[in-house]
Amino acid sequence: MKKYFLIAAVIHSFFFIHISSKNTLGNPDFSIKKNIPISYNTVNSRENISGAKIIKQEKIEEIKEEKTEPVKTEEVKPAPEFESRMTKEKKDIKKEEKIENKKTQKKSETAKKENKNSGENTIKETNFIEYSDGTYTAVSSKGIDFKILKEILAFCGWNTLGAAAQVGRNQGTAVVLNVFWGTLANAAYGITNQVNGLLVSFSQTLTSAIAPQIMKSKGSENQSRMLYLAMLSCKFSFFLSSLWGVILLSELPLILRFWLKEVPVNTIEFCRWTIWIFLIMQLYPGLVRALQADGRIKYYQIAISILLLLPLLIGCGLFAWGFSINSIFGVMIFAQVMTLCVTLYFSKIYVGLIIKDYLWNVVLKSCMMFSVSLLVAYIFHYIENEWLRFISVVLTALITQCLFFGKIILSGTEREKVYSIACKLICKIFGNVNEKRFS
C-alpha cells in the first residue's frame, strides 16, 4: 500500500509542476484553458475591439481620483422671513417653559405646606371619612362636625325608638293580661314569649348575614342589587321560618307536653297566635334592612312604633267591654299586617320598590307554599302514634317546602346558585367524613 501512495504522490506532483510551467493566461491555443476556473476573460493585446476608444493610462488615473474625491453638500439656508418666525417661536417656547417651571415650583411649595398642616385641615373640615359601603371612620376627637354627628345620633335614636316599641308591646301585653286575666294568663304568655324569642333569634341570624351586602350595595349606589338582595332575604327568611311554623302549628301540643309536662291553660292558643304574627313579620325583613341602608327612617320608625303600641290600648278597651282573652292577639295580627303595608309604602318612596313584583314574587308565592305544606301536614293527624305522626309531619314539611321553594319561588339564576352552593357543602361534608375514615 505504501508503494501505491508514493507512486500516486509522484505522479500528482509531476502533473502539477508541468501545468504551472505553462503560461495559460493569454494563450488561445492551450486546450486545458476551458477547465481552469477564472473569474474574467482575457483578450489578446493584438486584437482590437471595433468602435472602442483607446484611453491612456494618465487619463485613467485622473478618472479614479475624481471618483474618490468626496462630494461637498451645500447647506440650504432658509429665507430671512422664515428665520424671523423661527426665532420668535423659539422665544415663545422658552417663555412658556419658564412659566410652567414657576407653576410647578409653586405647586410643590403649596403641597409641602398642605402636608404640614394636613392634620389641622382634616380636623377642621371633615371629622369622618365616608367609604363606598356607607361606613364612617373618625379622624380626630377635636373639632367635631356636628352635622354628621347629628345625623348619626338621629339614626341611632330612631332605631332605639322602634326597638323600644317592640319591647313595650311584648312586655305591655304581659302586664295587660296580668291585670285583666290573672297570673295564669301571664304564665302562659311568658312561655309564648320564650318560643317567640327563639324564632326571632333564628330569623335575625339569617337576615344579619345578608345585611352587610345590602349596605354595601347602597353605599356603592347600586340600587337594583340592593332591592334584589332585599327580596332574596325576604324569600329565604320566610322559607326557613315557615318550615318551623308548619311543624309547630301542627304538632304544638306534643312539643309543649314534652317540654313542660304540665302545660298551663291558654298556652297552646297563645303560642299559635304568636307564630302567626312571627310569620307575617318574616315577609319583610329585607325591606327593613334596605330602609336602614337608605338612612331616612324617622317617619318609618314613628309609624311602626305607633302600630306596635296601638294593640295595648285597643286590648284594654276590648277586655273592659268583655271580649275574650284572644281578642288582643287578633288586634296584634291586624297591626302586624298594617306594619307590612307601611313598610311597602316607605320602601316604594325611599328605595324605589315595585310593590306588584314584591307581592307576586314574595308574598303570594310564599303564602301558597306555606298553605300547601300545612295542609299536607294536617293529613297525617289520623295516625294515632304521636311520635310517628311527628316524624311524618317533619319529613313531609321538608320535602314539600323544598320542592315548592326551589321550583316556584326561586328564579332560574337563583336556583342555579343555590344548587351549586348546596353541592359544594355536601361535597365538603362527605369529603371530610371519608378523609377521617381513611385516616
PDB file of C-alpha atoms in Angstrom, residues 213-400:
ATOM      1  CA  GLN A 213     -74.242  43.123  51.300  1.00  0.00           C
ATOM      2  CA  ILE A 214     -77.376  45.298  51.280  1.00  0.00           C
ATOM      3  CA  MET A 215     -75.478  48.118  52.996  1.00  0.00           C
ATOM      4  CA  LYS A 216     -72.563  47.740  50.573  1.00  0.00           C
ATOM      5  CA  SER A 217     -74.848  47.898  47.532  1.00  0.00           C
ATOM      6  CA  LYS A 218     -76.478  51.065  48.845  1.00  0.00           C
ATOM      7  CA  GLY A 219     -73.089  52.634  49.589  1.00  0.00           C
ATOM      8  CA  SER A 220     -71.910  51.942  46.025  1.00  0.00           C
ATOM      9  CA  GLU A 221     -75.231  53.344  44.679  1.00  0.00           C
ATOM     10  CA  ASN A 222     -76.221  50.000  43.160  1.00  0.00           C
ATOM     11  CA  GLN A 223     -79.957  50.315  43.772  1.00  0.00           C
ATOM     12  CA  SER A 224     -81.029  47.309  41.697  1.00  0.00           C
ATOM     13  CA  ARG A 225     -78.684  44.929  43.507  1.00  0.00           C
ATOM     14  CA  MET A 226     -79.850  46.251  46.875  1.00  0.00           C
ATOM     15  CA  LEU A 227     -83.509  45.587  46.037  1.00  0.00           C
ATOM     16  CA  TYR A 228     -82.633  42.157  44.640  1.00  0.00           C
ATOM     17  CA  LEU A 229     -80.832  41.198  47.858  1.00  0.00           C
ATOM     18  CA  ALA A 230     -83.656  42.599  49.999  1.00  0.00           C
ATOM     19  CA  MET A 231     -86.273  40.493  48.198  1.00  0.00           C
ATOM     20  CA  LEU A 232     -83.999  37.440  48.313  1.00  0.00           C
ATOM     21  CA  SER A 233     -83.621  37.919  52.063  1.00  0.00           C
ATOM     22  CA  CYS A 234     -87.414  38.016  52.441  1.00  0.00           C
ATOM     23  CA  LYS A 235     -87.765  34.783  50.456  1.00  0.00           C
ATOM     24  CA  PHE A 236     -85.200  32.840  52.463  1.00  0.00           C
ATOM     25  CA  SER A 237     -86.313  34.166  55.846  1.00  0.00           C
ATOM     26  CA  PHE A 238     -89.949  33.203  55.260  1.00  0.00           C
ATOM     27  CA  PHE A 239     -88.944  29.822  53.822  1.00  0.00           C
ATOM     28  CA  LEU A 240     -86.943  28.789  56.886  1.00  0.00           C
ATOM     29  CA  SER A 241     -89.391  30.362  59.336  1.00  0.00           C
ATOM     30  CA  SER A 242     -92.401  28.712  57.685  1.00  0.00           C
ATOM     31  CA  LEU A 243     -90.682  25.346  57.953  1.00  0.00           C
ATOM     32  CA  TRP A 244     -90.614  25.751  61.721  1.00  0.00           C
ATOM     33  CA  GLY A 245     -94.097  27.247  61.634  1.00  0.00           C
ATOM     34  CA  VAL A 246     -95.652  24.206  59.909  1.00  0.00           C
ATOM     35  CA  ILE A 247     -94.099  21.808  62.420  1.00  0.00           C
ATOM     36  CA  LEU A 248     -95.065  23.905  65.446  1.00  0.00           C
ATOM     37  CA  LEU A 249     -98.621  24.646  64.340  1.00  0.00           C
ATOM     38  CA  SER A 250     -99.390  21.009  63.542  1.00  0.00           C
ATOM     39  CA  GLU A 251     -97.574  19.344  66.468  1.00  0.00           C
ATOM     40  CA  LEU A 252     -97.553  22.068  69.143  1.00  0.00           C
ATOM     41  CA  PRO A 253     -99.379  20.057  71.880  1.00  0.00           C
ATOM     42  CA  LEU A 254     -96.858  17.205  71.658  1.00  0.00           C
ATOM     43  CA  ILE A 255     -93.882  19.607  71.770  1.00  0.00           C
ATOM     44  CA  LEU A 256     -95.229  21.538  74.772  1.00  0.00           C
ATOM     45  CA  ARG A 257     -96.045  18.340  76.695  1.00  0.00           C
ATOM     46  CA  PHE A 258     -92.563  17.016  76.005  1.00  0.00           C
ATOM     47  CA  TRP A 259     -91.039  20.324  77.132  1.00  0.00           C
ATOM     48  CA  LEU A 260     -93.271  21.298  80.109  1.00  0.00           C
ATOM     49  CA  LYS A 261     -95.133  18.063  81.015  1.00  0.00           C
ATOM     50  CA  GLU A 262     -97.842  20.246  82.613  1.00  0.00           C
ATOM     51  CA  VAL A 263     -98.981  22.855  80.082  1.00  0.00           C
ATOM     52  CA  PRO A 264    -100.730  25.971  81.525  1.00  0.00           C
ATOM     53  CA  VAL A 265    -104.132  26.999  80.270  1.00  0.00           C
ATOM     54  CA  ASN A 266    -104.268  29.029  77.018  1.00  0.00           C
ATOM     55  CA  THR A 267    -100.574  28.334  76.311  1.00  0.00           C
ATOM     56  CA  ILE A 268    -101.250  26.445  73.063  1.00  0.00           C
ATOM     57  CA  GLU A 269    -103.556  29.163  71.768  1.00  0.00           C
ATOM     58  CA  PHE A 270    -101.148  31.969  72.694  1.00  0.00           C
ATOM     59  CA  CYS A 271     -98.255  30.167  71.011  1.00  0.00           C
ATOM     60  CA  ARG A 272    -100.216  29.672  67.819  1.00  0.00           C
ATOM     61  CA  TRP A 273    -101.203  33.349  67.716  1.00  0.00           C
ATOM     62  CA  THR A 274     -97.573  34.425  68.201  1.00  0.00           C
ATOM     63  CA  ILE A 275     -96.392  32.023  65.452  1.00  0.00           C
ATOM     64  CA  TRP A 276     -98.826  33.653  63.004  1.00  0.00           C
ATOM     65  CA  ILE A 277     -97.534  37.108  63.999  1.00  0.00           C
ATOM     66  CA  PHE A 278     -93.960  35.916  63.582  1.00  0.00           C
ATOM     67  CA  LEU A 279     -94.643  34.539  60.100  1.00  0.00           C
ATOM     68  CA  ILE A 280     -96.169  37.843  58.951  1.00  0.00           C
ATOM     69  CA  MET A 281     -93.096  39.614  60.316  1.00  0.00           C
ATOM     70  CA  GLN A 282     -90.808  37.415  58.206  1.00  0.00           C
ATOM     71  CA  LEU A 283     -92.294  38.662  54.952  1.00  0.00           C
ATOM     72  CA  TYR A 284     -90.369  41.963  55.018  1.00  0.00           C
ATOM     73  CA  PRO A 285     -87.059  41.792  56.982  1.00  0.00           C
ATOM     74  CA  GLY A 286     -85.032  42.553  53.844  1.00  0.00           C
ATOM     75  CA  LEU A 287     -87.047  45.698  53.188  1.00  0.00           C
ATOM     76  CA  VAL A 288     -86.337  46.922  56.712  1.00  0.00           C
ATOM     77  CA  ARG A 289     -82.602  46.437  56.072  1.00  0.00           C
ATOM     78  CA  ALA A 290     -82.900  48.376  52.821  1.00  0.00           C
ATOM     79  CA  LEU A 291     -84.611  51.274  54.587  1.00  0.00           C
ATOM     80  CA  GLN A 292     -81.902  51.275  57.243  1.00  0.00           C
ATOM     81  CA  ALA A 293     -79.261  51.351  54.500  1.00  0.00           C
ATOM     82  CA  ASP A 294     -81.004  54.369  52.988  1.00  0.00           C
ATOM     83  CA  GLY A 295     -80.885  56.163  56.352  1.00  0.00           C
ATOM     84  CA  ARG A 296     -84.201  58.029  56.164  1.00  0.00           C
ATOM     85  CA  ILE A 297     -86.022  56.130  58.891  1.00  0.00           C
ATOM     86  CA  LYS A 298     -87.563  58.883  61.003  1.00  0.00           C
ATOM     87  CA  TYR A 299     -91.172  58.720  59.810  1.00  0.00           C
ATOM     88  CA  TYR A 300     -90.987  54.981  59.241  1.00  0.00           C
ATOM     89  CA  GLN A 301     -89.961  54.298  62.827  1.00  0.00           C
ATOM     90  CA  ILE A 302     -92.615  56.685  64.170  1.00  0.00           C
ATOM     91  CA  ALA A 303     -95.361  54.927  62.175  1.00  0.00           C
ATOM     92  CA  ILE A 304     -94.193  51.452  63.204  1.00  0.00           C
ATOM     93  CA  SER A 305     -93.893  52.425  66.859  1.00  0.00           C
ATOM     94  CA  ILE A 306     -97.490  53.667  66.858  1.00  0.00           C
ATOM     95  CA  LEU A 307     -98.713  50.449  65.226  1.00  0.00           C
ATOM     96  CA  LEU A 308     -96.799  48.295  67.699  1.00  0.00           C
ATOM     97  CA  LEU A 309     -98.139  50.072  70.783  1.00  0.00           C
ATOM     98  CA  LEU A 310    -101.679  50.577  69.497  1.00  0.00           C
ATOM     99  CA  PRO A 311    -102.861  46.990  70.303  1.00  0.00           C
ATOM    100  CA  LEU A 312    -102.236  47.605  74.022  1.00  0.00           C
ATOM    101  CA  LEU A 313    -104.755  50.437  74.143  1.00  0.00           C
ATOM    102  CA  ILE A 314    -107.270  48.607  71.969  1.00  0.00           C
ATOM    103  CA  GLY A 315    -106.800  45.418  74.002  1.00  0.00           C
ATOM    104  CA  CYS A 316    -107.517  47.235  77.264  1.00  0.00           C
ATOM    105  CA  GLY A 317    -110.738  48.579  75.756  1.00  0.00           C
ATOM    106  CA  LEU A 318    -111.781  45.160  74.455  1.00  0.00           C
ATOM    107  CA  PHE A 319    -111.122  43.472  77.808  1.00  0.00           C
ATOM    108  CA  ALA A 320    -113.051  46.189  79.593  1.00  0.00           C
ATOM    109  CA  TRP A 321    -116.011  45.615  77.278  1.00  0.00           C
ATOM    110  CA  GLY A 322    -115.973  41.864  77.968  1.00  0.00           C
ATOM    111  CA  PHE A 323    -114.244  40.389  74.939  1.00  0.00           C
ATOM    112  CA  SER A 324    -112.312  37.103  75.165  1.00  0.00           C
ATOM    113  CA  ILE A 325    -108.632  36.744  76.073  1.00  0.00           C
ATOM    114  CA  ASN A 326    -107.661  36.001  72.452  1.00  0.00           C
ATOM    115  CA  SER A 327    -109.033  39.293  71.155  1.00  0.00           C
ATOM    116  CA  ILE A 328    -105.809  41.178  71.873  1.00  0.00           C
ATOM    117  CA  PHE A 329    -103.879  38.775  69.639  1.00  0.00           C
ATOM    118  CA  GLY A 330    -106.314  39.409  66.809  1.00  0.00           C
ATOM    119  CA  VAL A 331    -105.568  43.121  67.121  1.00  0.00           C
ATOM    120  CA  MET A 332    -101.825  42.375  67.132  1.00  0.00           C
ATOM    121  CA  ILE A 333    -102.147  40.393  63.885  1.00  0.00           C
ATOM    122  CA  PHE A 334    -104.050  43.291  62.291  1.00  0.00           C
ATOM    123  CA  ALA A 335    -101.324  45.732  63.457  1.00  0.00           C
ATOM    124  CA  GLN A 336     -98.624  43.462  62.009  1.00  0.00           C
ATOM    125  CA  VAL A 337    -100.359  43.430  58.629  1.00  0.00           C
ATOM    126  CA  MET A 338    -100.535  47.227  58.775  1.00  0.00           C
ATOM    127  CA  THR A 339     -96.787  47.405  59.518  1.00  0.00           C
ATOM    128  CA  LEU A 340     -96.224  45.331  56.367  1.00  0.00           C
ATOM    129  CA  CYS A 341     -98.261  47.852  54.358  1.00  0.00           C
ATOM    130  CA  VAL A 342     -96.380  50.781  55.901  1.00  0.00           C
ATOM    131  CA  THR A 343     -93.035  49.131  55.121  1.00  0.00           C
ATOM    132  CA  LEU A 344     -94.061  48.660  51.497  1.00  0.00           C
ATOM    133  CA  TYR A 345     -95.151  52.302  51.265  1.00  0.00           C
ATOM    134  CA  PHE A 346     -91.870  53.721  52.618  1.00  0.00           C
ATOM    135  CA  SER A 347     -89.834  51.244  50.560  1.00  0.00           C
ATOM    136  CA  LYS A 348     -91.539  52.499  47.428  1.00  0.00           C
ATOM    137  CA  ILE A 349     -90.852  56.157  48.304  1.00  0.00           C
ATOM    138  CA  TYR A 350     -87.275  55.921  49.602  1.00  0.00           C
ATOM    139  CA  VAL A 351     -85.833  52.803  47.965  1.00  0.00           C
ATOM    140  CA  GLY A 352     -87.826  52.524  44.732  1.00  0.00           C
ATOM    141  CA  LEU A 353     -89.524  49.182  45.396  1.00  0.00           C
ATOM    142  CA  ILE A 354     -92.040  47.929  42.821  1.00  0.00           C
ATOM    143  CA  ILE A 355     -94.899  46.712  45.026  1.00  0.00           C
ATOM    144  CA  LYS A 356     -96.514  44.495  42.372  1.00  0.00           C
ATOM    145  CA  ASP A 357     -93.317  42.499  41.853  1.00  0.00           C
ATOM    146  CA  TYR A 358     -92.834  42.128  45.579  1.00  0.00           C
ATOM    147  CA  LEU A 359     -96.417  40.980  46.209  1.00  0.00           C
ATOM    148  CA  TRP A 360     -96.261  38.398  43.423  1.00  0.00           C
ATOM    149  CA  ASN A 361     -92.704  37.078  43.864  1.00  0.00           C
ATOM    150  CA  VAL A 362     -92.556  37.119  47.677  1.00  0.00           C
ATOM    151  CA  VAL A 363     -95.941  37.386  49.413  1.00  0.00           C
ATOM    152  CA  LEU A 364     -98.293  35.342  47.212  1.00  0.00           C
ATOM    153  CA  LYS A 365     -95.837  32.566  46.344  1.00  0.00           C
ATOM    154  CA  SER A 366     -94.674  32.259  49.954  1.00  0.00           C
ATOM    155  CA  CYS A 367     -98.246  32.071  51.246  1.00  0.00           C
ATOM    156  CA  MET A 368     -99.050  29.387  48.658  1.00  0.00           C
ATOM    157  CA  MET A 369     -96.020  27.355  49.764  1.00  0.00           C
ATOM    158  CA  PHE A 370     -96.961  27.644  53.440  1.00  0.00           C
ATOM    159  CA  SER A 371    -100.635  26.753  52.920  1.00  0.00           C
ATOM    160  CA  VAL A 372     -99.835  23.691  50.792  1.00  0.00           C
ATOM    161  CA  SER A 373     -97.255  22.330  53.249  1.00  0.00           C
ATOM    162  CA  LEU A 374     -99.605  22.965  56.208  1.00  0.00           C
ATOM    163  CA  LEU A 375    -102.484  21.100  54.524  1.00  0.00           C
ATOM    164  CA  VAL A 376    -100.202  18.160  53.721  1.00  0.00           C
ATOM    165  CA  ALA A 377     -99.033  18.100  57.358  1.00  0.00           C
ATOM    166  CA  TYR A 378    -102.606  18.027  58.708  1.00  0.00           C
ATOM    167  CA  ILE A 379    -103.378  14.938  56.590  1.00  0.00           C
ATOM    168  CA  PHE A 380    -101.254  12.802  58.946  1.00  0.00           C
ATOM    169  CA  HIS A 381    -103.400  13.606  62.001  1.00  0.00           C
ATOM    170  CA  TYR A 382    -105.269  10.323  61.612  1.00  0.00           C
ATOM    171  CA  ILE A 383    -102.130   8.468  62.837  1.00  0.00           C
ATOM    172  CA  GLU A 384    -102.602   7.550  66.484  1.00  0.00           C
ATOM    173  CA  ASN A 385     -98.953   7.189  67.392  1.00  0.00           C
ATOM    174  CA  GLU A 386     -97.786  10.727  68.222  1.00  0.00           C
ATOM    175  CA  TRP A 387     -94.064  10.289  67.508  1.00  0.00           C
ATOM    176  CA  LEU A 388     -94.699   8.521  64.221  1.00  0.00           C
ATOM    177  CA  ARG A 389     -97.043  11.358  63.270  1.00  0.00           C
ATOM    178  CA  PHE A 390     -94.439  13.920  64.302  1.00  0.00           C
ATOM    179  CA  ILE A 391     -91.714  12.277  62.153  1.00  0.00           C
ATOM    180  CA  SER A 392     -94.034  12.027  59.136  1.00  0.00           C
ATOM    181  CA  VAL A 393     -95.052  15.690  59.511  1.00  0.00           C
ATOM    182  CA  VAL A 394     -91.418  16.806  59.683  1.00  0.00           C
ATOM    183  CA  LEU A 395     -90.429  14.795  56.595  1.00  0.00           C
ATOM    184  CA  THR A 396     -93.405  15.899  54.512  1.00  0.00           C
ATOM    185  CA  ALA A 397     -92.916  19.532  55.529  1.00  0.00           C
ATOM    186  CA  LEU A 398     -89.245  19.382  54.480  1.00  0.00           C
ATOM    187  CA  ILE A 399     -89.998  17.766  51.127  1.00  0.00           C
ATOM    188  CA  THR A 400     -92.937  19.987  50.182  1.00  0.00           C
TER     189      THR A 400
END
